[in-house]
Amino acid sequence: MTLKLFRRAHIFTPETGVAPTFGGAQGDIPEIVDGCILVRDGRVAAVGAGEKIEKNIAGRSTDVDMEIDLGGAAVIPGFVDPHTHACFAARREGEFSMRLAGKPYLEILKAGGGILSSVRAVRAASEGELFRFSKALLETTLHYGTTTIEVKSGYGLDTENELKMLGVIDRLRRETPQSVVPTFMGAHAVPEEYGGKPDEYVRLLLDEMLPAVRDQGVARFCDVFCEDGVFSVEQSRKILNGARELGLKPKIHADEVNDLGGAALAGELRATSAEHLLAASDAGISALADGGVVAVLLPATAYSLKKSFARARTMIDRGVPVALATDLNPGSCFCASMPFVFSLAVMGMNMTPAEALTGATLNSAWAIGMEKEVGSLEPGKWADFVVLDGESPAALAYASGTRPILSVWKRGEKVA
Ligand code: NIG
Ligand code: FE
């Protein structure tokens, strides 16, 4: 057994309830000024006022193996990034320039670029190449304080290559310090060989790909890109119901560019989360609240696509639990930094720093079924935290565009 005591920490952490945090509670962050975190074998054993914890330890027979003085710095839970496409084989900087010159994201996809160009690169890459490229991406996210990350497949779009991607994501889970949560996203686009025959591809997904993904046993969630020219609401419903029967929980890329009714579908299915929601209607937002669906907002994608941000304030006011994610991918948003996302949430979506903190930690843990393991500093959870170069979480927005981080800790070990 190893016991570590982190002293003189100014701790800001949300607290886990029975459901994702919503409404006024999203901005309620307890604060411990002169706090201690006691870590036993990588998990939080106790957290609270320094005096109390040190007194408890003094009365015990077990010795602390290591004491770390954090010097009064602000400490927050490690970031949980609940939406990334961080497994790919090549960048798409040329396409970014096309977008800057005015070509819309969905037009590029329609013309066989975009996601489909990433599919060509992933199909051509060996497992080793894909692993090395993706591992470097995850290292960057770790440097920015992400200690838990969801990674989607969706650049294979056939059974062999989707399983290859999930295999690589599983290897990332085993061989990086981060907690990695794999999501199957075979419904990311209709592959070129099924051009004009989307229903046939949906059949392949249901009859062959999903059962193979279940047998492989890596993916925990199934996600669908419900969008004009990609998968309709009806197709998305079929795929997600099929996935659920096989034990994969539903997530939806909903109303990212156009309001198709993806948010309403997420509410109807009581999906774990609905993502993007830039164009979500009032009715869609109410459906999320009614279904207890976590809204995963990706403000760096809105920024990169030059679109208006999602209506985070309306969502919070209507009782939708809001989470934050990077969307790290080669196309719509090549951003690995949760601090940047945090600052966009505060400056662009008018969330308070406390709301953004809950969104980037505890609610994002709920969005990927990790709320019992990570997302807050509470006894029993992994001792994952970020020591900020600042007095409070507001430093993340105050120092926009920089990295106001002194150190990153995963399971009680310093990892960045
Ligand atoms: O979340 N919208 C679909 N998927 C990603 C983009 C993937 C890509 O462009 O490669 C997104 O924006
Ligand atoms: Fe995405």
CSV table of C-alpha atoms and ligand atoms in Angstrom, one decimal:
chain,number,residue,atom,x,y,z
A,1,MET,CA,0.0,0.0,0.0
A,2,THR,CA,1.2,3.5,-0.8
A,3,LEU,CA,-0.1,6.5,1.0
A,4,LYS,CA,0.5,10.0,-0.3
A,5,LEU,CA,-0.5,13.3,1.4
A,6,PHE,CA,-1.0,16.4,-0.8
A,7,ARG,CA,-0.9,19.4,1.5
A,8,ARG,CA,-1.8,23.1,1.2
A,9,ALA,CA,-4.2,22.7,-1.7
A,10,HIS,CA,-6.9,25.2,-2.5
A,11,ILE,CA,-9.4,22.6,-3.7
A,12,PHE,CA,-12.4,23.3,-6.0
A,13,THR,CA,-14.5,20.2,-6.7
A,14,PRO,CA,-18.1,19.4,-7.6
A,15,GLU,CA,-19.8,16.7,-5.6
A,16,THR,CA,-21.4,13.6,-7.1
A,17,GLY,CA,-25.1,13.2,-6.7
A,18,VAL,CA,-27.5,10.6,-8.0
A,19,ALA,CA,-27.7,12.2,-11.5
A,20,PRO,CA,-25.7,14.6,-13.7
A,21,THR,CA,-25.7,18.1,-12.1
A,22,PHE,CA,-28.2,20.6,-13.6
A,23,GLY,CA,-29.7,24.0,-13.1
A,24,GLY,CA,-28.4,26.1,-10.3
A,25,ALA,CA,-26.4,23.2,-8.9
A,26,GLN,CA,-24.1,23.2,-11.9
A,27,GLY,CA,-22.5,26.4,-10.6
A,28,ASP,CA,-22.3,25.3,-7.0
A,29,ILE,CA,-18.7,24.4,-6.4
A,30,PRO,CA,-17.5,23.8,-2.8
A,31,GLU,CA,-14.2,25.2,-2.0
A,32,ILE,CA,-11.6,24.1,0.6
A,33,VAL,CA,-9.0,26.8,1.2
A,34,ASP,CA,-6.2,25.1,3.1
A,35,GLY,CA,-7.0,21.5,2.0
A,36,CYS,CA,-5.4,18.1,1.9
A,37,ILE,CA,-5.9,15.2,-0.3
A,38,LEU,CA,-4.9,11.8,1.1
A,39,VAL,CA,-4.3,9.2,-1.6
A,40,ARG,CA,-4.1,5.5,-1.1
A,41,ASP,CA,-2.9,3.4,-4.0
A,42,GLY,CA,-4.0,6.0,-6.5
A,43,ARG,CA,-7.5,6.6,-5.1
A,44,VAL,CA,-8.7,9.4,-3.0
A,45,ALA,CA,-8.9,8.2,0.6
A,46,ALA,CA,-9.8,11.5,2.2
A,47,VAL,CA,-10.2,15.1,1.1
A,48,GLY,CA,-11.0,18.1,3.3
A,49,ALA,CA,-9.6,20.7,5.6
A,50,GLY,CA,-5.9,20.2,6.1
A,51,GLU,CA,-5.9,20.4,9.8
A,52,LYS,CA,-8.6,17.8,10.2
A,53,ILE,CA,-6.9,15.3,7.8
A,54,GLU,CA,-3.5,15.8,9.3
A,55,LYS,CA,-4.9,15.2,12.8
A,56,ASN,CA,-6.6,12.0,11.7
A,57,ILE,CA,-3.3,10.7,10.2
A,58,ALA,CA,-1.4,11.6,13.3
A,59,GLY,CA,-3.7,9.3,15.3
A,60,ARG,CA,-3.1,6.3,13.0
A,61,SER,CA,-0.5,3.6,12.9
A,62,THR,CA,0.1,3.7,9.1
A,63,ASP,CA,2.8,6.1,7.9
A,64,VAL,CA,2.5,8.4,5.0
A,65,ASP,CA,5.0,7.4,2.3
A,66,MET,CA,5.2,10.8,0.6
A,67,GLU,CA,4.1,14.4,1.4
A,68,ILE,CA,3.7,16.9,-1.4
A,69,ASP,CA,3.3,20.6,-0.6
A,70,LEU,CA,1.1,22.3,-3.3
A,71,GLY,CA,1.9,25.7,-1.9
A,72,GLY,CA,-1.7,27.0,-1.8
A,73,ALA,CA,-2.3,26.6,-5.5
A,74,ALA,CA,-5.8,26.1,-6.9
A,75,VAL,CA,-6.5,22.4,-7.5
A,76,ILE,CA,-9.3,21.0,-9.6
A,77,PRO,CA,-10.3,17.5,-10.7
A,78,GLY,CA,-8.5,16.3,-13.9
A,79,PHE,CA,-10.4,17.2,-17.0
A,80,VAL,CA,-12.7,14.6,-18.5
A,81,ASP,CA,-13.0,15.0,-22.2
A,82,PRO,CA,-16.1,13.1,-23.2
A,83,HIS,CA,-16.1,13.6,-27.0
A,84,THR,CA,-13.1,13.1,-29.2
A,85,HIS,CA,-12.2,11.5,-32.5
A,86,ALA,CA,-8.6,11.3,-31.4
A,87,CYS,CA,-7.8,8.1,-33.4
A,88,PHE,CA,-6.8,9.1,-36.9
A,89,ALA,CA,-3.9,8.7,-39.2
A,90,ALA,CA,-3.4,12.1,-40.9
A,91,ARG,CA,-4.2,15.8,-40.5
A,92,ARG,CA,-6.5,17.8,-42.9
A,93,GLU,CA,-4.9,21.2,-42.9
A,94,GLY,CA,-5.6,21.7,-46.6
A,95,GLU,CA,-9.3,21.2,-46.0
A,96,PHE,CA,-9.1,23.8,-43.2
A,97,SER,CA,-7.8,26.3,-45.8
A,98,MET,CA,-10.7,25.4,-48.1
A,99,ARG,CA,-13.1,26.2,-45.2
A,100,LEU,CA,-11.4,29.5,-44.5
A,101,ALA,CA,-11.8,30.3,-48.2
A,102,GLY,CA,-15.6,29.8,-47.7
A,103,LYS,CA,-16.3,26.1,-48.6
A,104,PRO,CA,-18.8,24.7,-46.1
A,105,TYR,CA,-17.9,21.7,-44.0
A,106,LEU,CA,-20.7,19.5,-45.2
A,107,GLU,CA,-20.0,20.4,-48.9
A,108,ILE,CA,-16.5,19.1,-48.5
A,109,LEU,CA,-17.9,15.9,-47.1
A,110,LYS,CA,-20.4,15.6,-50.0
A,111,ALA,CA,-17.5,16.0,-52.5
A,112,GLY,CA,-15.8,12.9,-51.0
A,113,GLY,CA,-13.4,14.9,-48.6
A,114,GLY,CA,-13.8,15.6,-45.0
A,115,ILE,CA,-14.5,12.5,-42.9
A,116,LEU,CA,-14.2,10.4,-46.0
A,117,SER,CA,-10.6,11.5,-46.6
A,118,SER,CA,-9.8,10.4,-43.0
A,119,VAL,CA,-11.4,7.1,-43.8
A,120,ARG,CA,-9.0,6.6,-46.7
A,121,ALA,CA,-6.0,7.4,-44.4
A,122,VAL,CA,-7.2,5.1,-41.6
A,123,ARG,CA,-7.8,2.2,-44.0
A,124,ALA,CA,-4.3,2.6,-45.5
A,125,ALA,CA,-2.6,2.8,-42.1
A,126,SER,CA,-1.3,-0.2,-40.1
A,127,GLU,CA,-2.4,-0.7,-36.5
A,128,GLY,CA,1.0,0.4,-35.4
A,129,GLU,CA,0.9,3.6,-37.4
A,130,LEU,CA,-2.5,4.4,-36.2
A,131,PHE,CA,-1.5,3.7,-32.6
A,132,ARG,CA,1.6,5.9,-32.8
A,133,PHE,CA,-0.2,8.9,-34.3
A,134,SER,CA,-3.1,8.7,-31.8
A,135,LYS,CA,-0.8,8.2,-28.8
A,136,ALA,CA,0.9,11.5,-29.6
A,137,LEU,CA,-2.5,13.2,-29.7
A,138,LEU,CA,-3.4,11.8,-26.3
A,139,GLU,CA,-0.1,12.9,-24.9
A,140,THR,CA,-1.0,16.5,-26.0
A,141,THR,CA,-4.4,16.3,-24.2
A,142,LEU,CA,-2.7,15.0,-21.1
A,143,HIS,CA,-0.3,18.0,-21.1
A,144,TYR,CA,-3.4,20.2,-21.1
A,145,GLY,CA,-4.8,18.4,-18.0
A,146,THR,CA,-7.1,15.7,-19.6
A,147,THR,CA,-6.9,12.6,-17.4
A,148,THR,CA,-9.9,10.8,-18.8
A,149,ILE,CA,-10.8,10.8,-22.5
A,150,GLU,CA,-13.5,9.3,-24.7
A,151,VAL,CA,-12.3,8.3,-28.2
A,152,LYS,CA,-14.6,7.3,-31.0
A,153,SER,CA,-14.0,5.0,-34.0
A,154,GLY,CA,-15.7,6.1,-37.2
A,155,TYR,CA,-12.9,6.5,-39.7
A,156,GLY,CA,-13.0,2.8,-40.7
A,157,LEU,CA,-16.6,2.5,-41.9
A,158,ASP,CA,-16.3,-1.2,-42.6
A,159,THR,CA,-16.2,-4.0,-40.2
A,160,GLU,CA,-12.5,-4.7,-40.5
A,161,ASN,CA,-11.4,-1.1,-40.1
A,162,GLU,CA,-13.8,-0.2,-37.4
A,163,LEU,CA,-12.6,-3.2,-35.3
A,164,LYS,CA,-9.0,-2.1,-36.1
A,165,MET,CA,-9.7,1.4,-34.7
A,166,LEU,CA,-11.4,0.0,-31.6
A,167,GLY,CA,-8.4,-2.3,-31.1
A,168,VAL,CA,-6.1,0.7,-31.3
A,169,ILE,CA,-8.3,2.7,-28.9
A,170,ASP,CA,-8.2,-0.3,-26.5
A,171,ARG,CA,-4.4,-0.3,-26.7
A,172,LEU,CA,-4.4,3.4,-25.9
A,173,ARG,CA,-6.5,2.5,-22.8
A,174,ARG,CA,-3.9,0.0,-21.8
A,175,GLU,CA,-0.7,1.9,-22.7
A,176,THR,CA,-1.3,5.5,-21.8
A,177,PRO,CA,-1.7,6.9,-18.3
A,178,GLN,CA,-5.2,8.2,-19.1
A,179,SER,CA,-8.5,6.5,-18.5
A,180,VAL,CA,-9.8,5.9,-22.1
A,181,VAL,CA,-13.5,5.2,-22.9
A,182,PRO,CA,-14.1,3.7,-26.4
A,183,THR,CA,-17.2,4.5,-28.5
A,184,PHE,CA,-18.2,2.8,-31.7
A,185,MET,CA,-19.1,5.3,-34.4
A,186,GLY,CA,-19.5,3.3,-37.5
A,187,ALA,CA,-22.4,5.7,-38.3
A,188,HIS,CA,-20.0,8.6,-38.7
A,189,ALA,CA,-20.7,8.9,-42.5
A,190,VAL,CA,-21.9,6.8,-45.4
A,191,PRO,CA,-18.7,5.2,-46.9
A,192,GLU,CA,-17.9,5.8,-50.6
A,193,GLU,CA,-18.7,2.2,-51.6
A,194,TYR,CA,-22.3,2.8,-50.3
A,195,GLY,CA,-22.7,6.2,-52.0
A,196,GLY,CA,-26.4,6.7,-52.7
A,197,LYS,CA,-27.4,3.6,-50.8
A,198,PRO,CA,-27.4,4.7,-47.1
A,199,ASP,CA,-30.1,2.2,-46.1
A,200,GLU,CA,-27.9,-0.6,-47.3
A,201,TYR,CA,-25.1,0.7,-45.1
A,202,VAL,CA,-27.5,0.9,-42.1
A,203,ARG,CA,-28.3,-2.8,-42.8
A,204,LEU,CA,-24.6,-3.6,-42.7
A,205,LEU,CA,-24.3,-1.7,-39.5
A,206,LEU,CA,-27.1,-3.6,-37.9
A,207,ASP,CA,-26.5,-7.1,-39.2
A,208,GLU,CA,-22.7,-7.3,-39.3
A,209,MET,CA,-20.8,-4.4,-37.7
A,210,LEU,CA,-22.7,-4.0,-34.4
A,211,PRO,CA,-22.6,-7.8,-33.6
A,212,ALA,CA,-18.9,-7.9,-34.4
A,213,VAL,CA,-18.3,-4.8,-32.2
A,214,ARG,CA,-20.2,-6.5,-29.4
A,215,ASP,CA,-18.1,-9.7,-29.8
A,216,GLN,CA,-14.9,-7.7,-29.7
A,217,GLY,CA,-16.0,-6.3,-26.4
A,218,VAL,CA,-14.1,-3.0,-26.5
A,219,ALA,CA,-16.8,-0.3,-27.2
A,220,ARG,CA,-19.1,0.9,-24.4
A,221,PHE,CA,-21.2,3.4,-26.4
A,222,CYS,CA,-22.5,3.8,-29.9
A,223,ASP,CA,-22.7,7.2,-31.5
A,224,VAL,CA,-24.4,8.4,-34.7
A,225,PHE,CA,-23.9,11.5,-36.8
A,226,CYS,CA,-27.5,12.6,-37.2
A,227,GLU,CA,-27.3,15.3,-39.9
A,228,ASP,CA,-28.6,16.4,-43.3
A,229,GLY,CA,-27.0,14.2,-45.9
A,230,VAL,CA,-25.5,11.9,-43.3
A,231,PHE,CA,-28.0,9.8,-41.2
A,232,SER,CA,-31.6,10.8,-40.8
A,233,VAL,CA,-33.5,10.8,-37.5
A,234,GLU,CA,-35.2,7.5,-38.5
A,235,GLN,CA,-31.9,5.8,-39.5
A,236,SER,CA,-30.2,7.1,-36.3
A,237,ARG,CA,-33.1,5.7,-34.2
A,238,LYS,CA,-32.8,2.3,-35.9
A,239,ILE,CA,-29.0,2.1,-35.3
A,240,LEU,CA,-29.1,3.3,-31.7
A,241,ASN,CA,-31.9,0.9,-30.8
A,242,GLY,CA,-30.0,-2.0,-32.4
A,243,ALA,CA,-26.9,-0.9,-30.5
A,244,ARG,CA,-28.7,-0.8,-27.2
A,245,GLU,CA,-30.0,-4.3,-27.7
A,246,LEU,CA,-26.4,-5.4,-27.9
A,247,GLY,CA,-25.4,-3.6,-24.7
A,248,LEU,CA,-24.0,-0.3,-26.2
A,249,LYS,CA,-25.4,2.9,-24.7
A,250,PRO,CA,-26.6,5.6,-27.1
A,251,LYS,CA,-24.9,8.9,-27.9
A,252,ILE,CA,-25.9,11.3,-30.7
A,253,HIS,CA,-24.1,14.0,-32.7
A,254,ALA,CA,-27.3,16.1,-32.8
A,255,ASP,CA,-28.2,19.3,-34.6
A,256,GLU,CA,-24.5,20.2,-35.2
A,257,VAL,CA,-25.1,22.1,-38.4
A,258,ASN,CA,-28.8,21.8,-39.1
A,259,ASP,CA,-31.8,21.2,-36.7
A,260,LEU,CA,-32.9,17.8,-37.9
A,261,GLY,CA,-34.5,16.9,-34.5
A,262,GLY,CA,-31.5,15.0,-33.2
A,263,ALA,CA,-31.9,16.5,-29.7
A,264,ALA,CA,-35.6,15.4,-29.6
A,265,LEU,CA,-34.4,11.9,-30.6
A,266,ALA,CA,-31.8,11.9,-27.8
A,267,GLY,CA,-34.6,12.8,-25.3
A,268,GLU,CA,-36.9,10.2,-26.7
A,269,LEU,CA,-34.3,7.4,-26.4
A,270,ARG,CA,-33.0,8.7,-23.1
A,271,ALA,CA,-29.6,8.7,-24.6
A,272,THR,CA,-26.6,9.1,-22.3
A,273,SER,CA,-25.7,12.3,-24.1
A,274,ALA,CA,-26.4,14.5,-27.1
A,275,GLU,CA,-23.4,16.3,-28.6
A,276,HIS,CA,-22.8,19.6,-30.4
A,277,LEU,CA,-26.4,21.0,-30.4
A,278,LEU,CA,-25.4,24.3,-32.2
A,279,ALA,CA,-28.7,24.4,-34.0
A,280,ALA,CA,-30.9,22.7,-31.4
A,281,SER,CA,-34.4,24.1,-31.1
A,282,ASP,CA,-36.3,25.1,-27.9
A,283,ALA,CA,-38.3,21.9,-28.3
A,284,GLY,CA,-35.1,19.9,-28.6
A,285,ILE,CA,-33.7,21.5,-25.5
A,286,SER,CA,-36.8,20.7,-23.5
A,287,ALA,CA,-36.6,17.1,-24.7
A,288,LEU,CA,-33.1,16.8,-23.4
A,289,ALA,CA,-34.2,18.1,-20.0
A,290,ASP,CA,-37.1,15.7,-19.9
A,291,GLY,CA,-35.0,12.8,-20.9
A,292,GLY,CA,-32.2,13.6,-18.4
A,293,VAL,CA,-29.7,13.7,-21.3
A,294,VAL,CA,-26.3,15.3,-20.8
A,295,ALA,CA,-25.7,18.0,-23.4
A,296,VAL,CA,-22.1,17.8,-24.4
A,297,LEU,CA,-21.1,21.2,-25.8
A,298,LEU,CA,-18.0,21.6,-28.1
A,299,PRO,CA,-17.4,25.4,-28.3
A,300,ALA,CA,-14.0,24.9,-30.0
A,301,THR,CA,-15.8,23.3,-32.9
A,302,ALA,CA,-18.2,26.2,-33.3
A,303,TYR,CA,-15.1,28.4,-33.2
A,304,SER,CA,-13.3,26.4,-35.8
A,305,LEU,CA,-16.4,26.2,-38.1
A,306,LYS,CA,-17.0,29.9,-37.5
A,307,LYS,CA,-20.6,29.2,-36.2
A,308,SER,CA,-22.6,30.6,-33.3
A,309,PHE,CA,-22.0,28.8,-30.0
A,310,ALA,CA,-24.6,26.4,-28.6
A,311,ARG,CA,-27.1,28.0,-26.2
A,312,ALA,CA,-25.6,26.9,-23.0
A,313,ARG,CA,-27.4,29.5,-20.9
A,314,THR,CA,-30.8,28.4,-22.2
A,315,MET,CA,-29.9,24.8,-21.5
A,316,ILE,CA,-28.8,25.4,-18.0
A,317,ASP,CA,-31.8,27.6,-17.2
A,318,ARG,CA,-34.1,24.8,-18.5
A,319,GLY,CA,-32.5,22.1,-16.4
A,320,VAL,CA,-30.2,20.4,-18.9
A,321,PRO,CA,-26.9,19.1,-17.4
A,322,VAL,CA,-24.2,20.6,-19.6
A,323,ALA,CA,-20.8,19.0,-20.2
A,324,LEU,CA,-17.8,20.3,-22.2
A,325,ALA,CA,-15.5,18.5,-24.6
A,326,THR,CA,-12.9,19.3,-27.3
A,327,ASP,CA,-14.1,17.2,-30.2
A,328,LEU,CA,-10.5,16.7,-31.1
A,329,ASN,CA,-10.5,15.5,-34.7
A,330,PRO,CA,-8.6,16.2,-38.0
A,331,GLY,CA,-11.5,18.1,-39.6
A,332,SER,CA,-14.1,20.3,-37.8
A,333,CYS,CA,-11.9,21.0,-34.8
A,334,PHE,CA,-8.2,20.1,-34.4
A,335,CYS,CA,-8.1,21.2,-30.7
A,336,ALA,CA,-6.7,19.1,-27.8
A,337,SER,CA,-7.0,21.7,-25.1
A,338,MET,CA,-9.7,21.6,-22.4
A,339,PRO,CA,-8.4,24.9,-21.0
A,340,PHE,CA,-9.2,26.5,-24.4
A,341,VAL,CA,-12.6,24.9,-24.4
A,342,PHE,CA,-13.1,26.2,-20.8
A,343,SER,CA,-12.3,29.7,-21.8
A,344,LEU,CA,-14.6,29.6,-24.8
A,345,ALA,CA,-17.4,28.3,-22.5
A,346,VAL,CA,-16.9,31.2,-20.2
A,347,MET,CA,-16.2,34.0,-22.7
A,348,GLY,CA,-18.4,32.7,-25.6
A,349,MET,CA,-21.2,30.8,-24.0
A,350,ASN,CA,-21.5,32.9,-20.9
A,351,MET,CA,-21.1,30.0,-18.5
A,352,THR,CA,-19.7,31.0,-15.1
A,353,PRO,CA,-16.3,29.5,-14.3
A,354,ALA,CA,-18.0,27.2,-11.7
A,355,GLU,CA,-20.5,26.0,-14.3
A,356,ALA,CA,-17.7,25.4,-16.8
A,357,LEU,CA,-15.7,23.5,-14.1
A,358,THR,CA,-18.6,21.1,-13.4
A,359,GLY,CA,-19.1,20.8,-17.2
A,360,ALA,CA,-15.4,19.9,-17.8
A,361,THR,CA,-15.2,17.4,-15.0
A,362,LEU,CA,-18.2,15.8,-13.2
A,363,ASN,CA,-20.9,16.2,-15.9
A,364,SER,CA,-18.4,15.0,-18.6
A,365,ALA,CA,-17.8,12.0,-16.4
A,366,TRP,CA,-21.5,11.3,-16.4
A,367,ALA,CA,-21.6,11.7,-20.2
A,368,ILE,CA,-19.3,8.7,-20.6
A,369,GLY,CA,-20.5,6.6,-17.6
A,370,MET,CA,-17.4,7.3,-15.5
A,371,GLU,CA,-19.1,9.2,-12.7
A,372,LYS,CA,-18.2,6.6,-10.1
A,373,GLU,CA,-14.5,6.7,-11.1
A,374,VAL,CA,-13.5,10.2,-12.0
A,375,GLY,CA,-14.8,13.8,-12.4
A,376,SER,CA,-14.5,15.0,-8.8
A,377,LEU,CA,-12.2,14.7,-5.8
A,378,GLU,CA,-14.1,12.5,-3.5
A,379,PRO,CA,-13.2,9.3,-1.5
A,380,GLY,CA,-13.1,6.2,-3.7
A,381,LYS,CA,-12.4,8.0,-7.0
A,382,TRP,CA,-9.1,8.0,-8.8
A,383,ALA,CA,-6.8,10.8,-7.5
A,384,ASP,CA,-6.8,12.7,-10.8
A,385,PHE,CA,-6.2,16.4,-10.5
A,386,VAL,CA,-4.7,19.5,-12.1
A,387,VAL,CA,-2.8,22.1,-10.1
A,388,LEU,CA,-3.5,25.5,-11.6
A,389,ASP,CA,-1.2,28.4,-12.0
A,390,GLY,CA,-3.8,30.7,-10.5
A,391,GLU,CA,-6.1,31.4,-7.5
A,392,SER,CA,-9.2,29.7,-8.8
A,393,PRO,CA,-10.7,27.9,-11.9
A,394,ALA,CA,-11.4,31.4,-13.3
A,395,ALA,CA,-7.7,31.4,-14.2
A,396,LEU,CA,-8.4,29.1,-17.1
A,397,ALA,CA,-10.5,31.8,-18.8
A,398,TYR,CA,-8.5,34.8,-17.4
A,399,ALA,CA,-5.4,33.4,-19.0
A,400,SER,CA,-7.1,32.5,-22.2
A,401,GLY,CA,-5.0,30.9,-24.9
A,402,THR,CA,-2.2,29.9,-22.5
A,403,ARG,CA,-1.7,26.8,-20.3
A,404,PRO,CA,-2.2,28.0,-16.7
A,405,ILE,CA,-1.3,24.6,-15.4
A,406,LEU,CA,1.6,23.8,-12.9
A,407,SER,CA,1.2,20.0,-12.9
A,408,VAL,CA,-1.2,17.2,-13.9
A,409,TRP,CA,-1.7,14.1,-11.6
A,410,LYS,CA,-3.3,10.8,-12.6
A,411,ARG,CA,-4.0,8.2,-10.0
A,412,GLY,CA,-1.8,10.1,-7.6
A,413,GLU,CA,1.2,10.1,-10.0
A,414,LYS,CA,2.6,13.2,-11.7
A,415,VAL,CA,2.1,12.8,-15.4
A,416,ALA,CA,2.7,16.3,-16.8
B,1,NIG,O1,-17.9,16.1,-34.3
B,1,NIG,N1,-19.6,15.8,-37.0
B,1,NIG,C1,-19.0,14.8,-37.2
B,1,NIG,N2,-17.9,14.4,-36.6
B,1,NIG,C2,-16.9,15.3,-36.2
B,1,NIG,C3,-16.0,15.8,-37.2
B,1,NIG,C4,-15.2,14.6,-37.8
B,1,NIG,C5,-14.3,15.1,-38.9
B,1,NIG,O2,-14.5,16.1,-39.5
B,1,NIG,O3,-13.4,14.3,-39.1
B,1,NIG,C6,-17.5,16.4,-35.3
B,1,NIG,O4,-17.5,17.6,-35.7
B,2,FE,FE,-17.6,14.8,-33.0
